[in-house]
Structure formats: structure tokens, C-alpha cells
Amino acid sequence: MLERMDDFFTARVDGYDEHMRQYVEEDSKFYAYTASLLPEEEGAEVLDLGCGTGLELEAYFDINPAAKVTGIDLTEAMLKALKDKFPDKAITTVCGSYFDVPFGKEAFNAAVSVESLHHFSEEEKLPLYKKLWEALKPGGYFVLTDFYADTDDQEAYFRRELLRLRKEQNLPNDVFYHYDTPMTAEHEKRILLSAGFSKVEELGSWDTTHTLRAEK
Ligand SMILES: C[S@@+](CC[C@H](N)C(=O)[O-])C[C@H]1O[C@@H](n2cnc3c(N)ncnc32)[C@H](O)[C@@H]1O
């Protein structure tokens, strides 16, 4: 049975950081690398989509302890772990879906997302990326580190499987369920460009994890 997205992460919050550090290939490298691309100026405003327990933020606060971070996540338990970890940092948390939460206009110097958006389709991401584009200040940018498919065939297979499982289990359309549907990094780049980003580059990759940087 597919699990609801928030139930899936609530059930795994204890030990989540250790699991990610131990089992995700070379994770310490991509968390540190992602953080190294975020703004270094004091008081920089950064939006984190699907921040979870904040593994990327741990690395970022080492570089910029005075950053002001807004973290959005569906799972209250993940946000509680994040807040417990960083009681002295300027973090605003929002428990909700990044598809629904308003981001504001020209509010952030940069945005980041790590290992969260591979659950969603182009139809879901395009309006999200347009909203994100509007939320970035002039000169702002988005650093996206995520799990990607190697080929179009793989991408199509995961999407078909999700639709098949949802149908088989008679799941409602308006609830998120946990199932990985990575797209190719090339497809992700095209969506970011369609949303209005002026330049999208791939800056790093670790097996199936790639880091993209999209400029407003
Ligand atoms: C694999 S965790 C990644 C957490 C953190 N960024 C990291 O790399 O350790 C994925 C996170 O995305 C969150 N998430 C999934 N879908 C979401 C949505 N639509 N809106 C907000 N958060 C979401 C989950 O609750 C979970 O905390």
C-alpha cells in the first residue's frame, strides 16, 4: 500500500538524519555542495522547499549562521525535529504543501530544495516554479538538488507505476502519497526555463542525485 506523504515521513523521522547520512550515496558531499551555492551575505533570505529536518540547512548555517530561512514542509514531525535542532537560528517554518503556501513577491535572495521534488510531475511543478520565480528578488536563484532518472523511459515507467498503484488502491486525487517519480534532469531544466528562469545549469552530480542552479 502507498503511504500518505506526511505519514511516511512522520513514521521515519526518528533516525531520518542517520539513515540519510548512511544510505544516500555520498550525501555529505551533496548537502555541503548545495549549501556552498547559497548566499553568504549576513541576513540573506532563503526559502527551503521540503526542508524536512534541515540536513542542507545544517551545512548552510555553518557557512552563514545569520541567514534568515523560511522552511516549508508537509510533515509537522520533520519540522519539529528541525526546530529542536536549531533553536537559536532565524528559521520560520510553515507546515503545508509548497504547492499551496503563498511565497510572496521578491521576498528571497535564493531558494533551495533537496530530495523532495522528485515526487511530482511537470503539471505540478510548472505553476510552482512560476510562483517561485516571482518570489525571488532580482538576481535571485534556485538551487535544486534531487534524485533524477537516467532516461526518458525510466521517467515514464515511474509515472505509469504511480498512476497504476493509485488506481489499483483507489486513492483520492487530492492527497499526496509517497512514491518516487524522478524525471530526467533535462526535463527538469526545460520546466524551469518554461517557468521563466533565464538560465539553468547543472553544477554537480552524484550517481542519481544532481544539483541544478536556476537564475531568475
Ligand atoms: C526526503 S525528505 C528531504 C528533506 C530534506 N530536504 C533533506 O534533504 O534531508 C522530503 C521532504 O519533502 C517533504 N514534502 C514532500 N512533499 C511536499 C510538499 N508538497 N510540500 C511540502 N513538503 C513536502 C516531506 O514531508 C519531507 O520532509
PDB file of N, CA and C in Angstrom, residues 61-117:
ATOM      1  N   PHE A  61      24.028  26.743   7.642  1.00  0.00           N
ATOM      2  CA  PHE A  61      24.276  27.579   8.827  1.00  0.00           C
ATOM      3  C   PHE A  61      25.759  27.557   9.224  1.00  0.00           C
ATOM      4  N   ASP A  62      26.478  26.505   8.862  1.00  0.00           N
ATOM      5  CA  ASP A  62      27.930  26.512   9.118  1.00  0.00           C
ATOM      6  C   ASP A  62      28.598  27.636   8.329  1.00  0.00           C
ATOM      7  N   ILE A  63      28.079  27.874   7.108  1.00  0.00           N
ATOM      8  CA  ILE A  63      28.668  28.908   6.246  1.00  0.00           C
ATOM      9  C   ILE A  63      28.096  30.283   6.591  1.00  0.00           C
ATOM     10  N   ASN A  64      26.787  30.323   6.842  1.00  0.00           N
ATOM     11  CA  ASN A  64      26.107  31.603   7.059  1.00  0.00           C
ATOM     12  C   ASN A  64      25.180  31.500   8.278  1.00  0.00           C
ATOM     13  N   PRO A  65      25.748  31.635   9.484  1.00  0.00           N
ATOM     14  CA  PRO A  65      24.936  31.445  10.701  1.00  0.00           C
ATOM     15  C   PRO A  65      23.842  32.495  10.861  1.00  0.00           C
ATOM     16  N   ALA A  66      23.973  33.629  10.143  1.00  0.00           N
ATOM     17  CA  ALA A  66      22.978  34.697  10.303  1.00  0.00           C
ATOM     18  C   ALA A  66      21.957  34.719   9.164  1.00  0.00           C
ATOM     19  N   ALA A  67      21.889  33.646   8.382  1.00  0.00           N
ATOM     20  CA  ALA A  67      20.895  33.595   7.303  1.00  0.00           C
ATOM     21  C   ALA A  67      19.497  33.545   7.903  1.00  0.00           C
ATOM     22  N   LYS A  68      18.530  34.078   7.132  1.00  0.00           N
ATOM     23  CA  LYS A  68      17.125  34.015   7.566  1.00  0.00           C
ATOM     24  C   LYS A  68      16.410  33.027   6.648  1.00  0.00           C
ATOM     25  N   VAL A  69      16.001  31.915   7.234  1.00  0.00           N
ATOM     26  CA  VAL A  69      15.464  30.825   6.419  1.00  0.00           C
ATOM     27  C   VAL A  69      13.974  30.629   6.666  1.00  0.00           C
ATOM     28  N   THR A  70      13.232  30.445   5.574  1.00  0.00           N
ATOM     29  CA  THR A  70      11.833  30.013   5.676  1.00  0.00           C
ATOM     30  C   THR A  70      11.778  28.594   5.131  1.00  0.00           C
ATOM     31  N   GLY A  71      11.338  27.669   5.968  1.00  0.00           N
ATOM     32  CA  GLY A  71      11.274  26.264   5.558  1.00  0.00           C
ATOM     33  C   GLY A  71       9.829  25.814   5.472  1.00  0.00           C
ATOM     34  N   ILE A  72       9.470  25.265   4.303  1.00  0.00           N
ATOM     35  CA  ILE A  72       8.098  24.761   4.123  1.00  0.00           C
ATOM     36  C   ILE A  72       8.163  23.240   4.058  1.00  0.00           C
ATOM     37  N   ASP A  73       7.304  22.589   4.816  1.00  0.00           N
ATOM     38  CA  ASP A  73       7.245  21.134   4.750  1.00  0.00           C
ATOM     39  C   ASP A  73       5.839  20.663   5.147  1.00  0.00           C
ATOM     40  N   LEU A  74       5.432  19.571   4.511  1.00  0.00           N
ATOM     41  CA  LEU A  74       4.115  18.967   4.778  1.00  0.00           C
ATOM     42  C   LEU A  74       4.057  18.283   6.130  1.00  0.00           C
ATOM     43  N   THR A  75       5.221  17.847   6.625  1.00  0.00           N
ATOM     44  CA  THR A  75       5.235  16.913   7.762  1.00  0.00           C
ATOM     45  C   THR A  75       5.632  17.639   9.043  1.00  0.00           C
ATOM     46  N   GLU A  76       4.663  17.794   9.931  1.00  0.00           N
ATOM     47  CA  GLU A  76       4.888  18.522  11.185  1.00  0.00           C
ATOM     48  C   GLU A  76       6.049  17.921  11.986  1.00  0.00           C
ATOM     49  N   ALA A  77       6.129  16.594  12.005  1.00  0.00           N
ATOM     50  CA  ALA A  77       7.171  15.935  12.818  1.00  0.00           C
ATOM     51  C   ALA A  77       8.576  16.271  12.297  1.00  0.00           C
ATOM     52  N   MET A  78       8.717  16.406  10.981  1.00  0.00           N
ATOM     53  CA  MET A  78      10.022  16.773  10.415  1.00  0.00           C
ATOM     54  C   MET A  78      10.353  18.214  10.828  1.00  0.00           C
ATOM     55  N   LEU A  79       9.357  19.087  10.796  1.00  0.00           N
ATOM     56  CA  LEU A  79       9.599  20.485  11.179  1.00  0.00           C
ATOM     57  C   LEU A  79       9.939  20.602  12.659  1.00  0.00           C
ATOM     58  N   LYS A  80       9.325  19.746  13.484  1.00  0.00           N
ATOM     59  CA  LYS A  80       9.633  19.797  14.919  1.00  0.00           C
ATOM     60  C   LYS A  80      11.106  19.411  15.143  1.00  0.00           C
ATOM     61  N   ALA A  81      11.546  18.374  14.440  1.00  0.00           N
ATOM     62  CA  ALA A  81      12.958  17.952  14.562  1.00  0.00           C
ATOM     63  C   ALA A  81      13.884  19.081  14.111  1.00  0.00           C
ATOM     64  N   LEU A  82      13.486  19.773  13.049  1.00  0.00           N
ATOM     65  CA  LEU A  82      14.293  20.901  12.544  1.00  0.00           C
ATOM     66  C   LEU A  82      14.391  22.000  13.605  1.00  0.00           C
ATOM     67  N   LYS A  83      13.252  22.357  14.191  1.00  0.00           N
ATOM     68  CA  LYS A  83      13.247  23.453  15.180  1.00  0.00           C
ATOM     69  C   LYS A  83      14.032  23.059  16.427  1.00  0.00           C
ATOM     70  N   ASP A  84      13.927  21.772  16.820  1.00  0.00           N
ATOM     71  CA  ASP A  84      14.684  21.310  18.001  1.00  0.00           C
ATOM     72  C   ASP A  84      16.187  21.389  17.743  1.00  0.00           C
ATOM     73  N   LYS A  85      16.565  21.175  16.462  1.00  0.00           N
ATOM     74  CA  LYS A  85      17.996  21.169  16.120  1.00  0.00           C
ATOM     75  C   LYS A  85      18.604  22.573  16.121  1.00  0.00           C
ATOM     76  N   PHE A  86      17.790  23.556  15.717  1.00  0.00           N
ATOM     77  CA  PHE A  86      18.341  24.916  15.544  1.00  0.00           C
ATOM     78  C   PHE A  86      17.555  25.944  16.355  1.00  0.00           C
ATOM     79  N   PRO A  87      17.550  25.825  17.699  1.00  0.00           N
ATOM     80  CA  PRO A  87      16.722  26.747  18.494  1.00  0.00           C
ATOM     81  C   PRO A  87      17.180  28.201  18.382  1.00  0.00           C
ATOM     82  N   ASP A  88      18.462  28.397  18.036  1.00  0.00           N
ATOM     83  CA  ASP A  88      18.998  29.765  18.043  1.00  0.00           C
ATOM     84  C   ASP A  88      19.114  30.371  16.646  1.00  0.00           C
ATOM     85  N   LYS A  89      18.545  29.705  15.635  1.00  0.00           N
ATOM     86  CA  LYS A  89      18.697  30.239  14.271  1.00  0.00           C
ATOM     87  C   LYS A  89      17.408  30.922  13.815  1.00  0.00           C
ATOM     88  N   ALA A  90      17.562  31.842  12.831  1.00  0.00           N
ATOM     89  CA  ALA A  90      16.397  32.587  12.327  1.00  0.00           C
ATOM     90  C   ALA A  90      15.660  31.726  11.298  1.00  0.00           C
ATOM     91  N   ILE A  91      14.842  30.801  11.815  1.00  0.00           N
ATOM     92  CA  ILE A  91      14.076  29.932  10.905  1.00  0.00           C
ATOM     93  C   ILE A  91      12.586  30.154  11.133  1.00  0.00           C
ATOM     94  N   THR A  92      11.869  30.406  10.045  1.00  0.00           N
ATOM     95  CA  THR A  92      10.405  30.434  10.092  1.00  0.00           C
ATOM     96  C   THR A  92       9.938  29.161   9.416  1.00  0.00           C
ATOM     97  N   THR A  93       9.109  28.388  10.099  1.00  0.00           N
ATOM     98  CA  THR A  93       8.630  27.159   9.460  1.00  0.00           C
ATOM     99  C   THR A  93       7.156  27.308   9.094  1.00  0.00           C
ATOM    100  N   VAL A  94       6.805  26.693   7.972  1.00  0.00           N
ATOM    101  CA  VAL A  94       5.411  26.677   7.536  1.00  0.00           C
ATOM    102  C   VAL A  94       5.048  25.224   7.264  1.00  0.00           C
ATOM    103  N   CYS A  95       4.050  24.726   7.987  1.00  0.00           N
ATOM    104  CA  CYS A  95       3.624  23.345   7.757  1.00  0.00           C
ATOM    105  C   CYS A  95       2.520  23.362   6.708  1.00  0.00           C
ATOM    106  N   GLY A  96       2.838  22.878   5.527  1.00  0.00           N
ATOM    107  CA  GLY A  96       1.861  22.878   4.438  1.00  0.00           C
ATOM    108  C   GLY A  96       2.545  22.420   3.170  1.00  0.00           C
ATOM    109  N   SER A  97       1.769  22.382   2.094  1.00  0.00           N
ATOM    110  CA  SER A  97       2.333  21.971   0.807  1.00  0.00           C
ATOM    111  C   SER A  97       2.883  23.194   0.082  1.00  0.00           C
ATOM    112  N   TYR A  98       4.082  23.050  -0.478  1.00  0.00           N
ATOM    113  CA  TYR A  98       4.641  24.195  -1.214  1.00  0.00           C
ATOM    114  C   TYR A  98       3.818  24.528  -2.453  1.00  0.00           C
ATOM    115  N   PHE A  99       2.930  23.624  -2.855  1.00  0.00           N
ATOM    116  CA  PHE A  99       2.056  23.961  -3.983  1.00  0.00           C
ATOM    117  C   PHE A  99       0.974  24.959  -3.550  1.00  0.00           C
ATOM    118  N   ASP A 100       0.649  24.975  -2.261  1.00  0.00           N
ATOM    119  CA  ASP A 100      -0.444  25.820  -1.763  1.00  0.00           C
ATOM    120  C   ASP A 100       0.025  27.064  -1.015  1.00  0.00           C
ATOM    121  N   VAL A 101       1.143  26.976  -0.321  1.00  0.00           N
ATOM    122  CA  VAL A 101       1.588  28.081   0.536  1.00  0.00           C
ATOM    123  C   VAL A 101       2.017  29.260  -0.347  1.00  0.00           C
ATOM    124  N   PRO A 102       1.503  30.486  -0.084  1.00  0.00           N
ATOM    125  CA  PRO A 102       1.982  31.641  -0.863  1.00  0.00           C
ATOM    126  C   PRO A 102       3.421  31.985  -0.480  1.00  0.00           C
ATOM    127  N   PHE A 103       4.239  32.359  -1.469  1.00  0.00           N
ATOM    128  CA  PHE A 103       5.651  32.676  -1.192  1.00  0.00           C
ATOM    129  C   PHE A 103       5.904  34.188  -1.126  1.00  0.00           C
ATOM    130  N   GLY A 104       4.957  34.990  -1.627  1.00  0.00           N
ATOM    131  CA  GLY A 104       5.170  36.442  -1.678  1.00  0.00           C
ATOM    132  C   GLY A 104       5.921  36.837  -2.946  1.00  0.00           C
ATOM    133  N   LYS A 105       6.170  38.134  -3.079  1.00  0.00           N
ATOM    134  CA  LYS A 105       6.841  38.663  -4.298  1.00  0.00           C
ATOM    135  C   LYS A 105       8.204  39.234  -3.925  1.00  0.00           C
ATOM    136  N   GLU A 106       9.208  38.874  -4.671  1.00  0.00           N
ATOM    137  CA  GLU A 106      10.587  39.387  -4.491  1.00  0.00           C
ATOM    138  C   GLU A 106      10.997  39.401  -3.014  1.00  0.00           C
ATOM    139  N   ALA A 107      10.742  38.281  -2.353  1.00  0.00           N
ATOM    140  CA  ALA A 107      10.982  38.200  -0.910  1.00  0.00           C
ATOM    141  C   ALA A 107      12.304  37.501  -0.558  1.00  0.00           C
ATOM    142  N   PHE A 108      12.856  36.707  -1.497  1.00  0.00           N
ATOM    143  CA  PHE A 108      14.001  35.852  -1.150  1.00  0.00           C
ATOM    144  C   PHE A 108      15.207  36.106  -2.069  1.00  0.00           C
ATOM    145  N   ASN A 109      16.396  36.040  -1.466  1.00  0.00           N
ATOM    146  CA  ASN A 109      17.641  36.120  -2.255  1.00  0.00           C
ATOM    147  C   ASN A 109      17.880  34.812  -3.002  1.00  0.00           C
ATOM    148  N   ALA A 110      17.436  33.709  -2.390  1.00  0.00           N
ATOM    149  CA  ALA A 110      17.650  32.400  -3.026  1.00  0.00           C
ATOM    150  C   ALA A 110      16.638  31.410  -2.464  1.00  0.00           C
ATOM    151  N   ALA A 111      16.462  30.325  -3.216  1.00  0.00           N
ATOM    152  CA  ALA A 111      15.627  29.218  -2.731  1.00  0.00           C
ATOM    153  C   ALA A 111      16.426  27.936  -2.912  1.00  0.00           C
ATOM    154  N   VAL A 112      16.064  26.931  -2.120  1.00  0.00           N
ATOM    155  CA  VAL A 112      16.763  25.651  -2.199  1.00  0.00           C
ATOM    156  C   VAL A 112      15.731  24.539  -2.013  1.00  0.00           C
ATOM    157  N   SER A 113      16.003  23.375  -2.609  1.00  0.00           N
ATOM    158  CA  SER A 113      15.183  22.204  -2.337  1.00  0.00           C
ATOM    159  C   SER A 113      16.067  20.979  -2.520  1.00  0.00           C
ATOM    160  N   VAL A 114      16.018  20.073  -1.533  1.00  0.00           N
ATOM    161  CA  VAL A 114      16.855  18.873  -1.613  1.00  0.00           C
ATOM    162  C   VAL A 114      15.982  17.628  -1.396  1.00  0.00           C
ATOM    163  N   GLU A 115      16.022  16.726  -2.358  1.00  0.00           N
ATOM    164  CA  GLU A 115      15.397  15.398  -2.247  1.00  0.00           C
ATOM    165  C   GLU A 115      13.909  15.459  -1.901  1.00  0.00           C
ATOM    166  N   SER A 116      13.198  16.403  -2.483  1.00  0.00           N
ATOM    167  CA  SER A 116      11.763  16.500  -2.200  1.00  0.00           C
ATOM    168  C   SER A 116      10.918  16.510  -3.467  1.00  0.00           C
ATOM    169  N   LEU A 117      11.385  17.201  -4.511  1.00  0.00           N
ATOM    170  CA  LEU A 117      10.518  17.440  -5.670  1.00  0.00           C
ATOM    171  C   LEU A 117      10.414  16.254  -6.632  1.00  0.00           C
TER     172      LEU A 117
END
